[in-house]
Short mmCIF file of C-alpha atoms and ligand atoms in Angstrom, two decimals:
data_model
loop_
_atom_site.label_atom_id
_atom_site.label_comp_id
_atom_site.label_asym_id
_atom_site.label_seq_id
_atom_site.Cartn_x
_atom_site.Cartn_y
_atom_site.Cartn_z
CA MET A 1 -125.45 -128.25 30.70
CA ARG A 2 -124.90 -131.51 29.48
CA LEU A 3 -127.38 -134.48 30.77
CA THR A 4 -126.58 -138.10 29.93
CA ALA A 5 -128.41 -141.15 30.79
CA ILE A 6 -127.00 -144.39 30.77
CA THR A 7 -129.82 -147.14 30.10
CA ILE A 8 -130.91 -150.46 28.75
CA PHE A 9 -133.93 -148.54 27.81
CA PRO A 10 -133.09 -145.73 25.67
CA ASP A 11 -136.65 -144.95 24.45
CA TYR A 12 -137.78 -143.76 27.87
CA PHE A 13 -135.95 -140.63 27.35
CA SER A 14 -137.71 -139.71 24.44
CA PRO A 15 -140.25 -137.49 26.26
CA LEU A 16 -136.73 -134.99 26.41
CA SER A 17 -137.95 -133.94 22.80
CA LEU A 18 -141.52 -132.46 24.41
CA SER A 19 -142.44 -129.25 25.86
CA LEU A 20 -140.04 -127.02 27.62
CA ILE A 21 -137.11 -129.65 27.85
CA GLY A 22 -137.32 -130.15 24.20
CA LYS A 23 -137.04 -126.22 23.58
CA ALA A 24 -134.11 -125.84 26.35
CA GLU A 25 -132.42 -128.09 23.78
CA GLU A 26 -133.26 -126.62 20.27
CA GLU A 27 -132.30 -123.31 22.13
CA GLY A 28 -129.10 -124.82 23.10
CA LEU A 29 -129.14 -124.26 26.95
CA ILE A 30 -128.83 -127.77 27.54
CA SER A 31 -127.74 -131.27 25.49
CA THR A 32 -128.92 -134.58 26.11
CA GLU A 33 -126.95 -137.59 25.29
CA ILE A 34 -128.64 -141.08 25.83
CA VAL A 35 -126.09 -144.26 25.90
CA ASN A 36 -127.17 -147.62 25.64
CA LEU A 37 -125.69 -149.73 28.07
CA ARG A 38 -126.18 -152.64 26.27
CA ASP A 39 -123.60 -151.36 23.75
CA PHE A 40 -120.84 -152.53 26.34
CA ALA A 41 -121.70 -155.58 26.86
CA THR A 42 -119.90 -158.25 25.48
CA GLY A 43 -120.64 -161.95 24.90
CA VAL A 44 -123.09 -163.58 22.66
CA HIS A 45 -126.05 -162.93 24.61
CA ARG A 46 -125.06 -159.29 25.36
CA SER A 47 -126.09 -159.38 28.69
CA VAL A 48 -125.41 -156.94 31.47
CA ASP A 49 -126.22 -158.81 34.68
CA ASP A 50 -125.33 -161.95 36.51
CA THR A 51 -126.53 -163.93 39.88
CA PRO A 52 -125.86 -161.89 42.91
CA TYR A 53 -122.79 -162.77 44.86
CA GLY A 54 -124.12 -164.38 48.31
CA GLY A 55 -127.24 -165.98 46.55
CA GLY A 56 -130.55 -164.31 46.76
CA ALA A 57 -133.41 -163.55 44.19
CA GLY A 58 -132.69 -161.27 41.24
CA MET A 59 -129.90 -160.14 38.84
CA VAL A 60 -127.52 -157.79 39.77
CA MET A 61 -125.78 -154.92 36.77
CA ARG A 62 -122.31 -155.99 36.47
CA ALA A 63 -119.62 -153.30 37.11
CA ASP A 64 -117.61 -153.82 34.52
CA ILE A 65 -120.24 -152.78 32.01
CA TRP A 66 -121.10 -149.99 33.95
CA GLY A 67 -117.40 -149.00 34.22
CA ASP A 68 -116.89 -149.41 30.28
CA ALA A 69 -120.19 -147.27 29.90
CA ILE A 70 -119.18 -144.52 32.46
CA ASP A 71 -115.61 -144.34 30.95
CA SER A 72 -116.77 -143.90 27.24
CA VAL A 73 -118.96 -140.86 28.79
CA SER A 74 -116.22 -139.66 30.43
CA ALA A 75 -113.82 -139.74 27.62
CA SER A 76 -115.96 -137.94 25.24
CA SER A 77 -116.78 -135.31 27.79
CA LYS A 78 -115.48 -131.70 28.06
CA ALA A 79 -116.89 -131.12 31.61
CA LYS A 80 -114.30 -130.78 34.39
CA ILE A 81 -116.93 -132.28 36.63
CA ILE A 82 -119.40 -134.71 36.57
CA ASP A 83 -122.19 -135.59 38.78
CA LEU A 84 -123.00 -139.04 38.50
CA VAL A 85 -126.38 -139.40 39.49
CA ILE A 86 -126.86 -143.13 40.59
CA LEU A 87 -130.74 -143.84 40.70
CA THR A 88 -131.64 -146.44 43.52
CA PRO A 89 -134.62 -146.98 45.86
CA SER A 90 -132.17 -146.94 48.71
CA GLY A 91 -130.76 -143.72 48.01
CA ARG A 92 -131.42 -140.55 49.68
CA ARG A 93 -134.37 -138.71 49.10
CA PHE A 94 -134.29 -136.53 46.23
CA THR A 95 -135.41 -133.22 47.06
CA GLN A 96 -135.66 -129.28 45.65
CA ARG A 97 -132.30 -128.38 47.44
CA ASP A 98 -130.88 -131.15 45.33
CA ALA A 99 -132.09 -129.95 42.32
CA VAL A 100 -131.17 -126.21 43.06
CA ALA A 101 -127.42 -127.89 43.92
CA LEU A 102 -127.50 -129.80 40.54
CA SER A 103 -128.67 -127.08 38.36
CA LYS A 104 -125.17 -125.36 38.96
CA ALA A 105 -123.30 -128.94 37.11
CA GLU A 106 -121.62 -129.18 34.18
CA GLN A 107 -122.81 -132.46 33.46
CA ILE A 108 -125.11 -134.97 35.03
CA LEU A 109 -124.68 -138.65 34.07
CA PHE A 110 -127.48 -140.50 35.44
CA ALA A 111 -127.17 -144.11 35.80
CA CYS A 112 -130.43 -146.03 35.70
CA GLY A 113 -130.10 -149.43 37.26
CA ARG A 114 -132.41 -152.18 36.48
CA TYR A 115 -133.13 -155.44 37.95
CA GLU A 116 -131.80 -155.78 41.60
CA GLY A 117 -129.34 -152.69 41.00
CA ILE A 118 -126.18 -151.86 39.96
CA ASP A 119 -122.93 -153.52 41.58
CA ALA A 120 -121.93 -151.36 44.36
CA ARG A 121 -118.56 -151.34 43.60
CA VAL A 122 -119.67 -148.66 40.65
CA GLY A 123 -120.46 -146.07 43.03
CA GLU A 124 -117.57 -146.91 45.25
CA PHE A 125 -115.06 -146.51 42.61
CA TYR A 126 -116.02 -143.36 40.86
CA GLY A 127 -116.39 -141.61 44.38
CA THR A 128 -112.85 -142.23 44.45
CA GLN A 129 -111.78 -140.41 40.86
CA ASP A 130 -111.72 -136.79 41.19
CA ARG A 131 -113.46 -135.82 38.38
CA PHE A 132 -116.62 -137.23 39.65
CA ARG A 133 -119.38 -136.60 42.26
CA VAL A 134 -121.53 -139.50 43.26
CA HIS A 135 -125.00 -139.30 44.34
CA HIS A 136 -126.81 -141.86 45.32
CA LEU A 137 -130.70 -140.57 45.21
CA SER A 138 -134.32 -141.98 45.03
CA ILE A 139 -137.24 -140.17 44.30
CA GLY A 140 -139.91 -141.88 47.07
CA ASP A 141 -140.51 -144.67 49.21
CA TYR A 142 -142.28 -146.78 46.64
CA VAL A 143 -140.23 -149.33 44.32
CA LEU A 144 -140.21 -148.70 40.59
CA ASN A 145 -138.75 -151.40 38.04
CA GLY A 146 -135.94 -149.06 37.25
CA GLY A 147 -133.97 -145.63 37.35
CA GLU A 148 -135.08 -144.26 34.32
CA VAL A 149 -138.53 -142.69 35.49
CA ALA A 150 -136.52 -141.49 38.26
CA ALA A 151 -133.86 -140.09 36.10
CA LEU A 152 -136.79 -137.94 34.11
CA VAL A 153 -137.87 -136.77 37.15
CA VAL A 154 -134.74 -135.61 38.42
CA MET A 155 -134.07 -133.99 35.12
CA GLU A 156 -136.97 -132.46 34.81
CA ALA A 157 -136.84 -130.36 38.16
CA VAL A 158 -133.14 -129.58 37.40
CA ILE A 159 -133.51 -128.23 33.96
CA ARG A 160 -136.45 -125.99 34.59
CA LEU A 161 -134.20 -123.98 36.94
CA LEU A 162 -131.58 -123.18 34.17
CA PRO A 163 -131.81 -119.89 33.22
CA GLY A 164 -133.86 -118.94 30.36
CA VAL A 165 -135.68 -122.22 30.07
CA LEU A 166 -139.24 -121.14 31.88
CA GLY A 167 -141.19 -118.38 29.86
CA ASN A 168 -141.64 -116.44 33.19
CA PRO A 169 -138.68 -116.44 35.96
CA ASP A 170 -140.87 -115.11 38.47
CA SER A 171 -142.85 -118.51 38.62
CA LEU A 172 -139.64 -120.12 39.89
CA ALA A 173 -139.19 -117.27 42.95
CA GLU A 174 -143.26 -117.62 43.92
CA GLU A 175 -143.75 -121.27 43.57
CA SER A 176 -143.58 -124.35 45.91
CA HIS A 177 -141.04 -125.07 47.57
CA ASN A 178 -139.33 -122.01 47.01
CA ASP A 179 -136.36 -121.11 49.90
CA GLU A 180 -139.11 -120.34 52.70
CA GLY A 181 -140.34 -123.90 52.19
CA PHE A 182 -143.95 -122.56 51.13
CA LEU A 183 -146.25 -124.88 49.29
CA GLU A 184 -148.54 -122.47 46.53
CA TYR A 185 -151.77 -121.02 47.31
CA PRO A 186 -154.71 -122.20 45.60
CA VAL A 187 -155.21 -120.24 41.96
CA TYR A 188 -158.32 -119.07 40.14
CA THR A 189 -158.88 -117.87 36.89
CA LYS A 190 -161.93 -117.00 34.42
CA PRO A 191 -164.65 -117.62 34.68
CA PRO A 192 -165.46 -115.67 38.56
CA THR A 193 -168.23 -117.79 39.17
CA TRP A 194 -168.06 -121.61 37.73
CA ARG A 195 -170.73 -124.20 38.84
CA GLY A 196 -172.26 -122.04 41.67
CA VAL A 197 -168.56 -121.75 43.14
CA ASP A 198 -167.16 -118.15 43.33
CA VAL A 199 -163.71 -117.05 42.83
CA PRO A 200 -162.80 -115.64 46.80
CA ASP A 201 -164.01 -111.74 46.57
CA VAL A 202 -160.69 -110.75 47.77
CA LEU A 203 -158.59 -111.82 44.64
CA LEU A 204 -160.69 -109.70 42.64
CA SER A 205 -160.32 -106.44 45.18
CA GLY A 206 -157.20 -105.15 43.15
CA ASN A 207 -156.12 -104.62 47.00
CA HIS A 208 -152.46 -106.12 46.63
CA GLY A 209 -151.71 -105.80 49.94
CA GLU A 210 -154.99 -107.82 51.13
CA ILE A 211 -154.16 -110.24 48.29
CA ALA A 212 -150.79 -111.29 49.54
CA ARG A 213 -151.80 -111.58 52.94
CA TRP A 214 -154.49 -114.12 51.51
CA ARG A 215 -152.21 -115.74 49.45
CA ARG A 216 -150.13 -116.63 52.59
CA GLU A 217 -152.56 -117.30 54.64
CA ASN A 218 -153.58 -119.84 52.39
CA SER A 219 -150.37 -121.67 52.05
CA GLN A 220 -149.59 -124.22 53.55
CA ILE A 221 -145.70 -124.62 55.06
CA VAL A 222 -144.15 -127.60 54.77
CA SER A 223 -140.37 -128.45 55.34
CA SER A 224 -138.00 -128.01 52.36
CA GLU A 225 -137.11 -131.87 52.72
CA GLY A 226 -141.03 -132.81 52.40
CA SER A 227 -143.12 -134.10 55.01
CL1 LIG B 301 -134.66 -143.87 41.77
N1 LIG B 301 -135.18 -146.65 41.72
C1 LIG B 301 -136.47 -147.26 41.61
N2 LIG B 301 -135.77 -148.30 40.69
N3 LIG B 301 -137.28 -147.16 42.23
C2 LIG B 301 -137.17 -145.98 43.08
C3 LIG B 301 -136.51 -144.98 42.93
C4 LIG B 301 -135.36 -145.37 41.99
N4 LIG B 301 -136.72 -144.12 43.94
C5 LIG B 301 -138.22 -144.63 44.26
N5 LIG B 301 -138.16 -145.54 43.92
#
């Protein structure tokens, strides 16, 4: 899978070299590409935004500059389909279901807006292009300064689902927000008593049936769309 981000703050994506994601790239399971939107800005000040039509506060990112950046990624891509993820607080709430769907993508292109957002024609236009599937996503009901952190959230949720990325694939089947919509049960390790607090006896019993029952009973059920 190829993961591309277009941003005016490429440094936000340095965590991609860390931990399991960094290892996934080293092992060739994914490839990442960070594109600086400002490279597509013309004009002396290389500005990427302008005042909103209709007036109002803040600035809007220009469709022409975004279009050039996206076309450039598209021109150098071998993918048949590009999933264009536009990060915006007005998007649909990102869920584990979206992560699973996106984990089948060939290439995901994250468009990270700043200011009051990206000119709406960008999403509209690429929505009409056969090579693109456009998703407007938000990661929750709060406002961030830009889409970069949200893109990292979506990237991590997707990448860890790819075959070979997790050391132990059983964790995927067992974890929170699996198909049945369970939250994980509480977990314990050594020491068996810590500051006077004991690990539940059943977990030390060796009775696998009882342990499975205890874990089911102590898992909180949530809808896979969140609560
Ligand atoms: Cl995707 N972008 C911004 N700017 N704020 C957000 C968000 C995205 N998701 C939640 N808040």
